[in-house]
Short mmCIF file of C-alpha atoms in Angstrom, two decimals:
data_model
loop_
_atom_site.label_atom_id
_atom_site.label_comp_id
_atom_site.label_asym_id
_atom_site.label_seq_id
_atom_site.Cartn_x
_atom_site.Cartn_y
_atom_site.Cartn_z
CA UNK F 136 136.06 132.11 41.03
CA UNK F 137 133.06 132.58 43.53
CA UNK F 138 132.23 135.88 44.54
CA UNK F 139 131.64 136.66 47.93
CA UNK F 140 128.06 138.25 48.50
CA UNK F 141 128.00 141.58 49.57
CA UNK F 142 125.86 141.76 52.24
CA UNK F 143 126.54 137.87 53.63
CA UNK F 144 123.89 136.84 56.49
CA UNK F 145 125.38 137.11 59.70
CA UNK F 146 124.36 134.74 62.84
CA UNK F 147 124.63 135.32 66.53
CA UNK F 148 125.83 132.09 68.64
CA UNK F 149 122.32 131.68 69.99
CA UNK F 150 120.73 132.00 66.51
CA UNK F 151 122.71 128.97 65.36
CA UNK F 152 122.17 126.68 68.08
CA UNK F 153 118.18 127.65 67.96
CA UNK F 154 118.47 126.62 64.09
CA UNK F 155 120.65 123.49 64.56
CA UNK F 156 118.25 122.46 67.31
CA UNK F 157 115.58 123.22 64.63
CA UNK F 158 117.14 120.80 62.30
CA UNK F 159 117.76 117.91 64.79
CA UNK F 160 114.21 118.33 65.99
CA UNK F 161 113.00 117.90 62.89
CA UNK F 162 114.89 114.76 60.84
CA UNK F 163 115.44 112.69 63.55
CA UNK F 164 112.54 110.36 64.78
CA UNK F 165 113.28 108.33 68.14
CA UNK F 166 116.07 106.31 68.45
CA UNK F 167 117.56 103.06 70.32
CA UNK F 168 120.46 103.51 71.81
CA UNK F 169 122.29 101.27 73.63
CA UNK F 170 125.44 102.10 76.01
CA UNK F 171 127.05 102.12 79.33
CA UNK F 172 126.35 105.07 81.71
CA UNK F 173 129.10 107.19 83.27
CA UNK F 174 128.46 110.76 84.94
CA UNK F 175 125.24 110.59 86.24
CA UNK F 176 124.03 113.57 88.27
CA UNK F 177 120.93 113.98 90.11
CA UNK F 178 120.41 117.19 90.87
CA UNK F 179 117.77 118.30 93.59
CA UNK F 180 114.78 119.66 90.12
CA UNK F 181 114.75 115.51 89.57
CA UNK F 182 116.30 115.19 86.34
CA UNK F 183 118.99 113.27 85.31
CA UNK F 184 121.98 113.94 82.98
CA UNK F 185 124.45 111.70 81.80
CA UNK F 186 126.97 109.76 78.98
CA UNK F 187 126.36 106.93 77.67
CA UNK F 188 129.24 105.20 75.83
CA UNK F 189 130.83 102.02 74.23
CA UNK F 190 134.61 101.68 73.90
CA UNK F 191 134.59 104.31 70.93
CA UNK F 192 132.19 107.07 71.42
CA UNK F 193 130.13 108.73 74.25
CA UNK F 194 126.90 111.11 73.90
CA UNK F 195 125.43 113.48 76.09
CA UNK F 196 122.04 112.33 77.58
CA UNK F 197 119.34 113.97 79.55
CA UNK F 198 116.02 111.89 81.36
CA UNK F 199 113.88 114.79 82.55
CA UNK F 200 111.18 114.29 85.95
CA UNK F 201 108.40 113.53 84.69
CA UNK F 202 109.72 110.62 81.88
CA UNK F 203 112.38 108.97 84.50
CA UNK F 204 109.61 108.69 87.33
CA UNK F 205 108.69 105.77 85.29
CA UNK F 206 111.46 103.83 85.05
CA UNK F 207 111.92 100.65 86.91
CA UNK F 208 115.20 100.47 88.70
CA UNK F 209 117.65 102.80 89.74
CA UNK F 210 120.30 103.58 87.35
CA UNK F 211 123.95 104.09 88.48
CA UNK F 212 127.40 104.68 86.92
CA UNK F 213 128.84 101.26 84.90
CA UNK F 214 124.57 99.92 84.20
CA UNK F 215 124.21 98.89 80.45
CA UNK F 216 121.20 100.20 79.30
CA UNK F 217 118.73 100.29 76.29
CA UNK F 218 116.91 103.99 75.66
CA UNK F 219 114.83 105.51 73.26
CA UNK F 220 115.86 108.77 72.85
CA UNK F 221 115.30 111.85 70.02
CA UNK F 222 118.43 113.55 69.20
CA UNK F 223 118.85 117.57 69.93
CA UNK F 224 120.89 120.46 70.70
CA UNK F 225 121.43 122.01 74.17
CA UNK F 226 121.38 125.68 72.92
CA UNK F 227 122.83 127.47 75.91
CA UNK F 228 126.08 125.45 75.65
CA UNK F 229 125.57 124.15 72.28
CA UNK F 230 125.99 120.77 73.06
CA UNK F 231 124.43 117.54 70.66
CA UNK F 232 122.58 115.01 73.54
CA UNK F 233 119.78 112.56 73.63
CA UNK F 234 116.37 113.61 75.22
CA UNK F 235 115.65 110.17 76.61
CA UNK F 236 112.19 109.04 76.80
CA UNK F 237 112.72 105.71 78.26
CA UNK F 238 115.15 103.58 79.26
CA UNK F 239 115.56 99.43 80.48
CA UNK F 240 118.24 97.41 81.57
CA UNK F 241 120.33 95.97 78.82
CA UNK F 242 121.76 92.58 78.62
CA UNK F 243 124.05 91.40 81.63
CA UNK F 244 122.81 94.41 83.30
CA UNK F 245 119.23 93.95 83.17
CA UNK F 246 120.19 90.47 84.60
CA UNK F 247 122.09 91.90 87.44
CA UNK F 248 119.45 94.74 88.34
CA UNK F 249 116.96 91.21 88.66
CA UNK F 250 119.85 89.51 90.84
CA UNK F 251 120.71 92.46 92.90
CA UNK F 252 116.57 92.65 93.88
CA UNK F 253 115.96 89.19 94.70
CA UNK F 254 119.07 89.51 96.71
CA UNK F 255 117.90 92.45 98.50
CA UNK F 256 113.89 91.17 99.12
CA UNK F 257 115.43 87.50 100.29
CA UNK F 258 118.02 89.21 102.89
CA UNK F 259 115.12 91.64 103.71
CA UNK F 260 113.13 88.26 105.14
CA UNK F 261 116.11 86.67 106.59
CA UNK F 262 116.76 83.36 104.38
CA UNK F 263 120.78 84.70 104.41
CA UNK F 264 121.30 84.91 108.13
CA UNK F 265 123.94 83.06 109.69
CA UNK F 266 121.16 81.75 112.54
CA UNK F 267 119.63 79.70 109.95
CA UNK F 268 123.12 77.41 108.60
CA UNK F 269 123.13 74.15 109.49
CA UNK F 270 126.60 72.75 110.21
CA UNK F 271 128.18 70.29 107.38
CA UNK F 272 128.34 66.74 108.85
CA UNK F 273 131.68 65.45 109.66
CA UNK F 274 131.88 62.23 108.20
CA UNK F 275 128.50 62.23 105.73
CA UNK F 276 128.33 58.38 104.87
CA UNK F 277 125.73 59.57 102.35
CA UNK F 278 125.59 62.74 99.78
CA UNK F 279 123.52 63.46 97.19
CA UNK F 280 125.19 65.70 94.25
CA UNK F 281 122.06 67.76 92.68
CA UNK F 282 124.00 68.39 88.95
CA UNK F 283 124.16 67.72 85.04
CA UNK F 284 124.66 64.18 84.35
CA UNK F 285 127.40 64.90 81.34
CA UNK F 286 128.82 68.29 83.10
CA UNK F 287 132.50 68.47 83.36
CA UNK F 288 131.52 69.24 87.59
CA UNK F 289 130.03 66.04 88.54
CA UNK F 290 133.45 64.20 87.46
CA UNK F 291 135.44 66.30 89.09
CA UNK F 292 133.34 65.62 92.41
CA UNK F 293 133.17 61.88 92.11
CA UNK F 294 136.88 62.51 91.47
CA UNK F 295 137.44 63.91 95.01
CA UNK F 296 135.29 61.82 96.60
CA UNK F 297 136.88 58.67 95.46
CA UNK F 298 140.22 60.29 96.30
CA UNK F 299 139.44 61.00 99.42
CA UNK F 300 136.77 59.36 101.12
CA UNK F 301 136.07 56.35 99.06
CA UNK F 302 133.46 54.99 101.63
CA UNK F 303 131.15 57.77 101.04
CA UNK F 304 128.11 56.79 98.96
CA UNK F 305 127.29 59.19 96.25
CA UNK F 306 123.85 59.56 94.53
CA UNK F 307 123.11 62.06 91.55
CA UNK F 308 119.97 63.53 90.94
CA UNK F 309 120.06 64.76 87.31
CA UNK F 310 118.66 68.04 86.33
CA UNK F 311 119.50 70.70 83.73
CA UNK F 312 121.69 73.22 84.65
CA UNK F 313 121.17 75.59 82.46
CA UNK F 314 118.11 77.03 80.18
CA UNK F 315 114.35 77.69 81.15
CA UNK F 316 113.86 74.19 82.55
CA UNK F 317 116.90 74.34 85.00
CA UNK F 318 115.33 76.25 87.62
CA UNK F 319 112.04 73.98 88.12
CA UNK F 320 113.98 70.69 88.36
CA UNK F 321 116.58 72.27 90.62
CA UNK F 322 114.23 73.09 92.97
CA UNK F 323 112.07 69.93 92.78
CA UNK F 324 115.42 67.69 93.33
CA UNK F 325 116.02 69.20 96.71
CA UNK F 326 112.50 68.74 97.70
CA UNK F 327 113.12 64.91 96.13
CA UNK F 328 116.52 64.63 98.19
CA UNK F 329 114.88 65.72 101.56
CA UNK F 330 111.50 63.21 101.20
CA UNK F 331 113.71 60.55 100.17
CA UNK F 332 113.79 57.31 101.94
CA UNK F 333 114.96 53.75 100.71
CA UNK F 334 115.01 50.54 102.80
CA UNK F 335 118.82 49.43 101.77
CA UNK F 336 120.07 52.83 101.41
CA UNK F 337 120.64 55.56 104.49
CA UNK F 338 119.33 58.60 103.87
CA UNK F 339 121.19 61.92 103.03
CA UNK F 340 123.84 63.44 105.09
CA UNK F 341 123.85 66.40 102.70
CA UNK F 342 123.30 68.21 99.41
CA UNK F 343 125.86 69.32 96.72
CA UNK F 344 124.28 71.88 94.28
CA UNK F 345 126.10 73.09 91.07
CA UNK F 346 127.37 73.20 87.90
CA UNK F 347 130.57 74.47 86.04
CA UNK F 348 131.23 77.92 85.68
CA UNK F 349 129.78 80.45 82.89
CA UNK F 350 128.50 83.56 81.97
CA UNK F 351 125.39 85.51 83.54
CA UNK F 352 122.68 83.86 81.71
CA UNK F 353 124.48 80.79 82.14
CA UNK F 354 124.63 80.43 85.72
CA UNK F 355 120.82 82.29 85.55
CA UNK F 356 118.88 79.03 87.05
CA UNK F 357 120.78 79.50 90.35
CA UNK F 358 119.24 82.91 91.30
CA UNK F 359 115.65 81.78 91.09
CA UNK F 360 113.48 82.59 94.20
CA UNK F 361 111.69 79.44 94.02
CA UNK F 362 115.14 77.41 94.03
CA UNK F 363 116.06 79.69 96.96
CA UNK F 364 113.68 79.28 98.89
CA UNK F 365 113.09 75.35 98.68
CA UNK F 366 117.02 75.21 99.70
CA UNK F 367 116.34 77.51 102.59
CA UNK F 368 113.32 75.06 103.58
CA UNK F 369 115.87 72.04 102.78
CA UNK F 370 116.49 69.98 106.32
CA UNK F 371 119.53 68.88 105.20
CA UNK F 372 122.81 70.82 104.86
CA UNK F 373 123.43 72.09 101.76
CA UNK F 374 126.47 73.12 99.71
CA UNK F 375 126.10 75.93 97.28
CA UNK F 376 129.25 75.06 94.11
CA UNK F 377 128.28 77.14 91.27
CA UNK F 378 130.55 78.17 88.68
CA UNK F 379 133.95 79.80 89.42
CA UNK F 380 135.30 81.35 92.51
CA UNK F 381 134.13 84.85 91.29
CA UNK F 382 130.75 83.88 90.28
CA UNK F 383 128.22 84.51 93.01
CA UNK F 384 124.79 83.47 93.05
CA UNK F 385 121.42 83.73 95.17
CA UNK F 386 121.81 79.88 96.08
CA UNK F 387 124.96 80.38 97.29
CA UNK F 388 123.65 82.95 99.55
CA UNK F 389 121.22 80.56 100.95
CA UNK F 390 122.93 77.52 101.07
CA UNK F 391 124.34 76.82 104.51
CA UNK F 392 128.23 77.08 102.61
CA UNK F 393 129.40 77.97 99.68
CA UNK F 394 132.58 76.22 97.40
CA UNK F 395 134.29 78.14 95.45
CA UNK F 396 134.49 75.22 93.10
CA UNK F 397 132.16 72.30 92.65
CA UNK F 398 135.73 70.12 93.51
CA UNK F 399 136.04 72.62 96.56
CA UNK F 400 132.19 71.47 97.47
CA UNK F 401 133.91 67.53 97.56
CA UNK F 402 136.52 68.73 99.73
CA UNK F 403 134.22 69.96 102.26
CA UNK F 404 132.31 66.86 102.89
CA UNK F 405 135.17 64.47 102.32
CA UNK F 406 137.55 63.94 105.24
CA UNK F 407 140.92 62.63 103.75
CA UNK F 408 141.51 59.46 103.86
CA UNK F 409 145.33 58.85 105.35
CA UNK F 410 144.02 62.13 108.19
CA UNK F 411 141.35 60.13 108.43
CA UNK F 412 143.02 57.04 109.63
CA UNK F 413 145.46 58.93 111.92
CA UNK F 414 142.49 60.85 113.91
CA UNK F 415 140.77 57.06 114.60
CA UNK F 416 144.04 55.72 115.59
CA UNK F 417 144.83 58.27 118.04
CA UNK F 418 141.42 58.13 119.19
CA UNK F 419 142.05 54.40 119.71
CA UNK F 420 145.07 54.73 121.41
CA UNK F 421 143.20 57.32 123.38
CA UNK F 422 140.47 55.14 124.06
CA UNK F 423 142.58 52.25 125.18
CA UNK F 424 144.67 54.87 127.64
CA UNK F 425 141.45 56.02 129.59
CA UNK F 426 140.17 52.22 129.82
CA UNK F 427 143.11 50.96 131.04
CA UNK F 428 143.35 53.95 133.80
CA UNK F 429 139.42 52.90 134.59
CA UNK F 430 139.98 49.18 135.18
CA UNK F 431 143.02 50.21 137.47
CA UNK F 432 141.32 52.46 139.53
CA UNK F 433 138.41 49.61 139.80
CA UNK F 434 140.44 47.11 140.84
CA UNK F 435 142.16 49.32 143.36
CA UNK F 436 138.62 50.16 144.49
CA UNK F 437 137.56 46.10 144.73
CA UNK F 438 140.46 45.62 146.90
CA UNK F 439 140.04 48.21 149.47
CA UNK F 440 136.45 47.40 149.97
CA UNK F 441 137.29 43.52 150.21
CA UNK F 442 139.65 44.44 153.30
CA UNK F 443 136.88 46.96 154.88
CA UNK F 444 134.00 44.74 154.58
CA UNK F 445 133.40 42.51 157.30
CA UNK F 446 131.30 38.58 157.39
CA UNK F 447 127.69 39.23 156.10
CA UNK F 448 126.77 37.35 159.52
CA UNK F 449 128.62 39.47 161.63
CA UNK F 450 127.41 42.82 159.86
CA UNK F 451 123.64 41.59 160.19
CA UNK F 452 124.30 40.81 164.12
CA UNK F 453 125.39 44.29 164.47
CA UNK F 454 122.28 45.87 162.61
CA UNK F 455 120.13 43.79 164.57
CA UNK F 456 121.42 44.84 167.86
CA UNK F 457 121.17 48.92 166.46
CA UNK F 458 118.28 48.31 165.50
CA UNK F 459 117.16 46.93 168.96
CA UNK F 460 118.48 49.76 171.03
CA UNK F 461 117.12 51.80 168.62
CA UNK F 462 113.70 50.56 169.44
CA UNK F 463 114.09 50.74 172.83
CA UNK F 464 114.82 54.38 173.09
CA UNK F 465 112.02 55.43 170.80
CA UNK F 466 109.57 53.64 173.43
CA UNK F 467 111.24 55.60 176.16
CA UNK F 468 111.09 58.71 174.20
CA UNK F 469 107.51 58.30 173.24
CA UNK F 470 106.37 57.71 176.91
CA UNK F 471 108.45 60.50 178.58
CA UNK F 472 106.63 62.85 176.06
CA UNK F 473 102.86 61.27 176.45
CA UNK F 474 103.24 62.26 180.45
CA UNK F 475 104.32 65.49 179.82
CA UNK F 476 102.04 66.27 177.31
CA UNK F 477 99.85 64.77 180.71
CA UNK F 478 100.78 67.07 183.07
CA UNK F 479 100.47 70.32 180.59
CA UNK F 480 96.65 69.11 179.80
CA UNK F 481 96.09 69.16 183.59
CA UNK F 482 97.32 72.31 184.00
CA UNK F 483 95.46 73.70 181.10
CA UNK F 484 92.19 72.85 182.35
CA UNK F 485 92.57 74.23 185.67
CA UNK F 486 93.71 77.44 184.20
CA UNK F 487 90.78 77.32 181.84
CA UNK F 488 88.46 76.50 184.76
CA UNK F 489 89.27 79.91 186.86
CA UNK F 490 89.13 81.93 183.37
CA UNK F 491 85.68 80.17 182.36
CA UNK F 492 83.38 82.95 180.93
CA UNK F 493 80.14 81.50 181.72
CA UNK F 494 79.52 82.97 185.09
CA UNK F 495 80.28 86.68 183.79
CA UNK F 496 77.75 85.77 181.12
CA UNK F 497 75.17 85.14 183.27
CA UNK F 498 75.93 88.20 185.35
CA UNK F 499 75.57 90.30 181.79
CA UNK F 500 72.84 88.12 180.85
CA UNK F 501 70.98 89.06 183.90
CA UNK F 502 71.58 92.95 183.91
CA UNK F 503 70.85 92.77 180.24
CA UNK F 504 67.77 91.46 181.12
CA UNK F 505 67.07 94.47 183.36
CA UNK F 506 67.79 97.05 181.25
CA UNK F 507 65.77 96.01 178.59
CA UNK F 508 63.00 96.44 181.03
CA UNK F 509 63.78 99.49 181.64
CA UNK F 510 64.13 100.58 177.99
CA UNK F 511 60.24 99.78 177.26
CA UNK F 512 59.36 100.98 180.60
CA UNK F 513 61.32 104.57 179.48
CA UNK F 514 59.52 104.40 175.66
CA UNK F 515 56.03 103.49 176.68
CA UNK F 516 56.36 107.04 179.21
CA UNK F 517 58.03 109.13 176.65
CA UNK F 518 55.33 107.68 173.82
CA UNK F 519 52.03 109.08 176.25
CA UNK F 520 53.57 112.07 177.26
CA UNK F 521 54.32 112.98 173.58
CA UNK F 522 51.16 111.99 172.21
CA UNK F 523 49.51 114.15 174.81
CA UNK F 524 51.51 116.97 173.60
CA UNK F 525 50.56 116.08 170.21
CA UNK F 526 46.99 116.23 170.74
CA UNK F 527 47.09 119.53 172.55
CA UNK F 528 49.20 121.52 169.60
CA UNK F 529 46.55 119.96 167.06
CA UNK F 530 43.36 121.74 169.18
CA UNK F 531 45.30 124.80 169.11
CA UNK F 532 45.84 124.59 165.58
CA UNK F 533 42.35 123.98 164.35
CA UNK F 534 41.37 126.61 166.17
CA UNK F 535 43.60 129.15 164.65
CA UNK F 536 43.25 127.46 161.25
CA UNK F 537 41.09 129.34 158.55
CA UNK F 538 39.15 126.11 157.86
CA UNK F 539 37.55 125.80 160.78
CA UNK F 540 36.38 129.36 160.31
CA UNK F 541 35.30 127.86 156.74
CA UNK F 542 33.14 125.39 158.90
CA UNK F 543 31.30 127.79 160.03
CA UNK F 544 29.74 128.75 156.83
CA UNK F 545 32.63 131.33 155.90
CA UNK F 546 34.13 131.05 152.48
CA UNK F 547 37.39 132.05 150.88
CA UNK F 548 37.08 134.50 147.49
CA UNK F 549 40.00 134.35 145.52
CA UNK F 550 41.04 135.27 141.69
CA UNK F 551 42.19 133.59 138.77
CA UNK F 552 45.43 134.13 139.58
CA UNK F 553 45.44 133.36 143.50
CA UNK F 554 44.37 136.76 145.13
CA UNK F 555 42.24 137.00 148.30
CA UNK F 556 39.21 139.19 147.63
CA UNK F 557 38.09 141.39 150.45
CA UNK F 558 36.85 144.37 148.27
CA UNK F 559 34.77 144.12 145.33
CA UNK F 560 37.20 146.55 143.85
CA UNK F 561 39.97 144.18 143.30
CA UNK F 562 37.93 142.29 140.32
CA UNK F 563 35.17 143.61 137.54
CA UNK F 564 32.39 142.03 135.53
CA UNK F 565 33.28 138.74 133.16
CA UNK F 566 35.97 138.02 135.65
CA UNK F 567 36.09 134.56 137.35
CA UNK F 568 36.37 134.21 140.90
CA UNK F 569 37.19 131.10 142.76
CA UNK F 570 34.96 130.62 145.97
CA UNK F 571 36.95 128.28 148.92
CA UNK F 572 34.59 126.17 151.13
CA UNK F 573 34.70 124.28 154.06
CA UNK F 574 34.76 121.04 151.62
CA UNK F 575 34.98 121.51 147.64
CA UNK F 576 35.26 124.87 145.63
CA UNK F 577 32.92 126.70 143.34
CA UNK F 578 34.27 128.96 140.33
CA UNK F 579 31.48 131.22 139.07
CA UNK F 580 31.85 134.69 136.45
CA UNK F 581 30.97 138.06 137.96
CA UNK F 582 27.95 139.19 136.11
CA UNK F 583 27.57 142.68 137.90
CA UNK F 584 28.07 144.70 140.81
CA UNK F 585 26.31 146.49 143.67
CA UNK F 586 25.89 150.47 143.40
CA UNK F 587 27.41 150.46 146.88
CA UNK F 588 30.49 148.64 145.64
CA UNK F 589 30.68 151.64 142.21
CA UNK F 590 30.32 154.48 144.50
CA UNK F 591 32.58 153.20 147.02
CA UNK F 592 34.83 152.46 143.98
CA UNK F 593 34.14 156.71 142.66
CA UNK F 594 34.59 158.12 145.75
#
């Protein structure tokens, strides 16, 4: 029997889940997991927490900030996805979960994150709005059926059709439904089926494109952007039929209607037969109702006329005679108003005559005349006695003007700076002096003074 130490190591709840943590952290390398995700939170630090389980099992996960920044697309309850992950402990609740380090799309999912984008950017540019359908014809005399060759969905169209609408012509244009290759020749054939033009044949009323129904990859081909696109650029109606009623793909959202069924797509364009038949015969009978109405109300109208219409002869004699009279009162009309128009000229041109201007121009010309006369007249006077004036003010000014006292051998003494001299005083030796005469100026340095000037300046 075992003995029980004495002194047995005891552990705190924290201690264990550091040392289990430990453990994990240190035997497992990174793993791949794959799972489904259920209970994801995203709380406002930016990471994410979540399970990810199959039908058996589920496993804590956490994607910290700055590792799920760099995933692709944006995870949400029910996506299958693909992580690599180490394997730890939560300590504070001791709780095993993954510390995911990356994570991608998984299978069908990653499939349907790819559909659910291309879905998004074509609605985002407007190739699914309803402007854009083009209404199915009628009665299409000519379809073209863009499938597999040996698919189970092209019989079951020419089934319909035949059923039907037997005079509808049918052509196939074969492609691969299915695999790498599908895509490509899908969208080439309804390039093919709207630049296609035979002599004997009339060209297409509209497009069937589909195939059977399948899984996800299977019905892949039908959610390429290039197919989309070329059916969105496709002049002629075309009906999306892909797989089941459930499946939905990206042509279908472009195509200007959607089967549920690539049978339901034959149904559309196929009027039935026997309704067929009855709609033209009630047209006819129709038809033959409003024509016979017509004719009767023609006749009718024949008839009346026949009894209002007189003899051709008779009916020219009287527009002859109108047209006489006629005549004769437009002469009568035309001379009455030449004499009036006459008399109101006559009457003008007296009335003009006593309102003539011309002899109240002359009278203006003529005083015009005379005061123009006595304008110059007025200037020349005015221009003597001012320049008399003129002359007298300029004596008295040059005779009050320094310069003519400078003409008399006088001169002006001034500084450097602008002064007057009148006193020795009021400059000293080395200075220069500026001398003012009656024409030109002299500058000259003062080299000395007079003993008057000093003992003036002492006393």
């Amino acid at each position: 029997m075992q003995s029980t130490p004495i002194n047995p190591e005891t552990l705190s709840v924290s201690e264990l889940n550091r040392r289990v943590k430990r453990v994990l952290d240190n035997h497992f390398d990174f793993l791949w997991v794959e799972g489904e995700i259920s209970n994801l939170a995203r709380p406002g630090s930016g990471h994410w927490y979540f399970s990810l389980k199959d039908d058996r099992a589920q496993v804590r996960c956490a994607m910290f900030r700055n590792t799920n920044q760099r995933v692709r697309f944006a995870p949400a309850n029910g996506d299958q996805v693909r992580i690599r992950a180490s394997a730890s402990l939560y300590p504070g609740r001791g709780e095993f979960q993954l510390v995911v380090e990356h994570m991608e799309a998984a299978g069908a999912g990653r499939l349907q994150q790819a559909f659910e984008a291309l879905k998004t950017k074509l609605q985002a540019e407007g190739l699914f709005d309803t402007e854009l359908k083009q209404a199915l014809p009628q009665y299409p005399a000519h379809v073209a059926i863009i499938s597999s060759p040996t698919g189970a969905a092209i019989r079951d169209m020419i089934t319909v059709f035949k059923r039907r609408s037997p005079g509808t012509r049918l052509t196939l244009l074969p492609v691969a439904v299915q695999g790498e290759a599908a895509a490509p020749q899908l969208a080439a054939a309804v390039g093919y089926a709207n630049r296609y033009q035979m002599s004997d044949l009339p060209p297409f009323d509209a497009l069937i494109i589909g195939r059977g129904g399948g899984s996800i990859e299977d019905l892949w081909a039908f959610n390429d952007e290039t197919l989309a696109r070329a059916i969105n650029a496709s002049k002629i109606p075309v009906v999306s039929a892909v797989g089941h009623e459930v499946d939905f793909t990206i042509a279908d959202f472009v195509a200007d209607a959607r089967a549920a069924t690539p049978s339901a797509a034959a149904e559309l364009l196929s009027p039935e037969q026997p309704q067929l038949i009855a709609s033209l015969r009630s047209t006819e009978q129709a038809l033959y109702r409003s024509i016979s109405r017509r004719l009767r109300a023609e006749r009718e109208g024949v008839q009346n006329l026949r009894r209002l219409l007189k003899h051709p002869g008779e009916r020219l004699q009287e527009q002859f005679q109108r047209l006489d009279d006629l005549e004769l009162r437009l002469n009568l009309s035309l001379s009455n108003q030449m004499e009036r128009r006459r008399q109101k000229l006559s009457l003008t041109r007296a009335h003009l005559g006593r309102l003539s201007p011309e002899r109240g121009i002359s009278q203006y010309r003529y005083a015009l005349h005379n005061a123009m006369a006595a304008l110059r007249s007025s200037m020349r006077l005015q221009l003597q006695t001012q320049g008399s004036r003129l002359g007298r003010t300029t004596g008295m000014l040059n005779s009050l003007s320094p310069l003519a006292t400078l003409e008399r051998g006088y001169a002006l003494v001034t500084t450097e700076d602008g002064a007057v001299l009148t006193d020795a005083s009021q400059t000293h030796v080395g200075a220069t002096i500026h001398t003012r005469l009656a024409h030109g100026q002299l500058s000259s340095v003062v080299d000395s003074m007079s003993s008057e000037t000093v003992n003036n300046k002492n006393e």
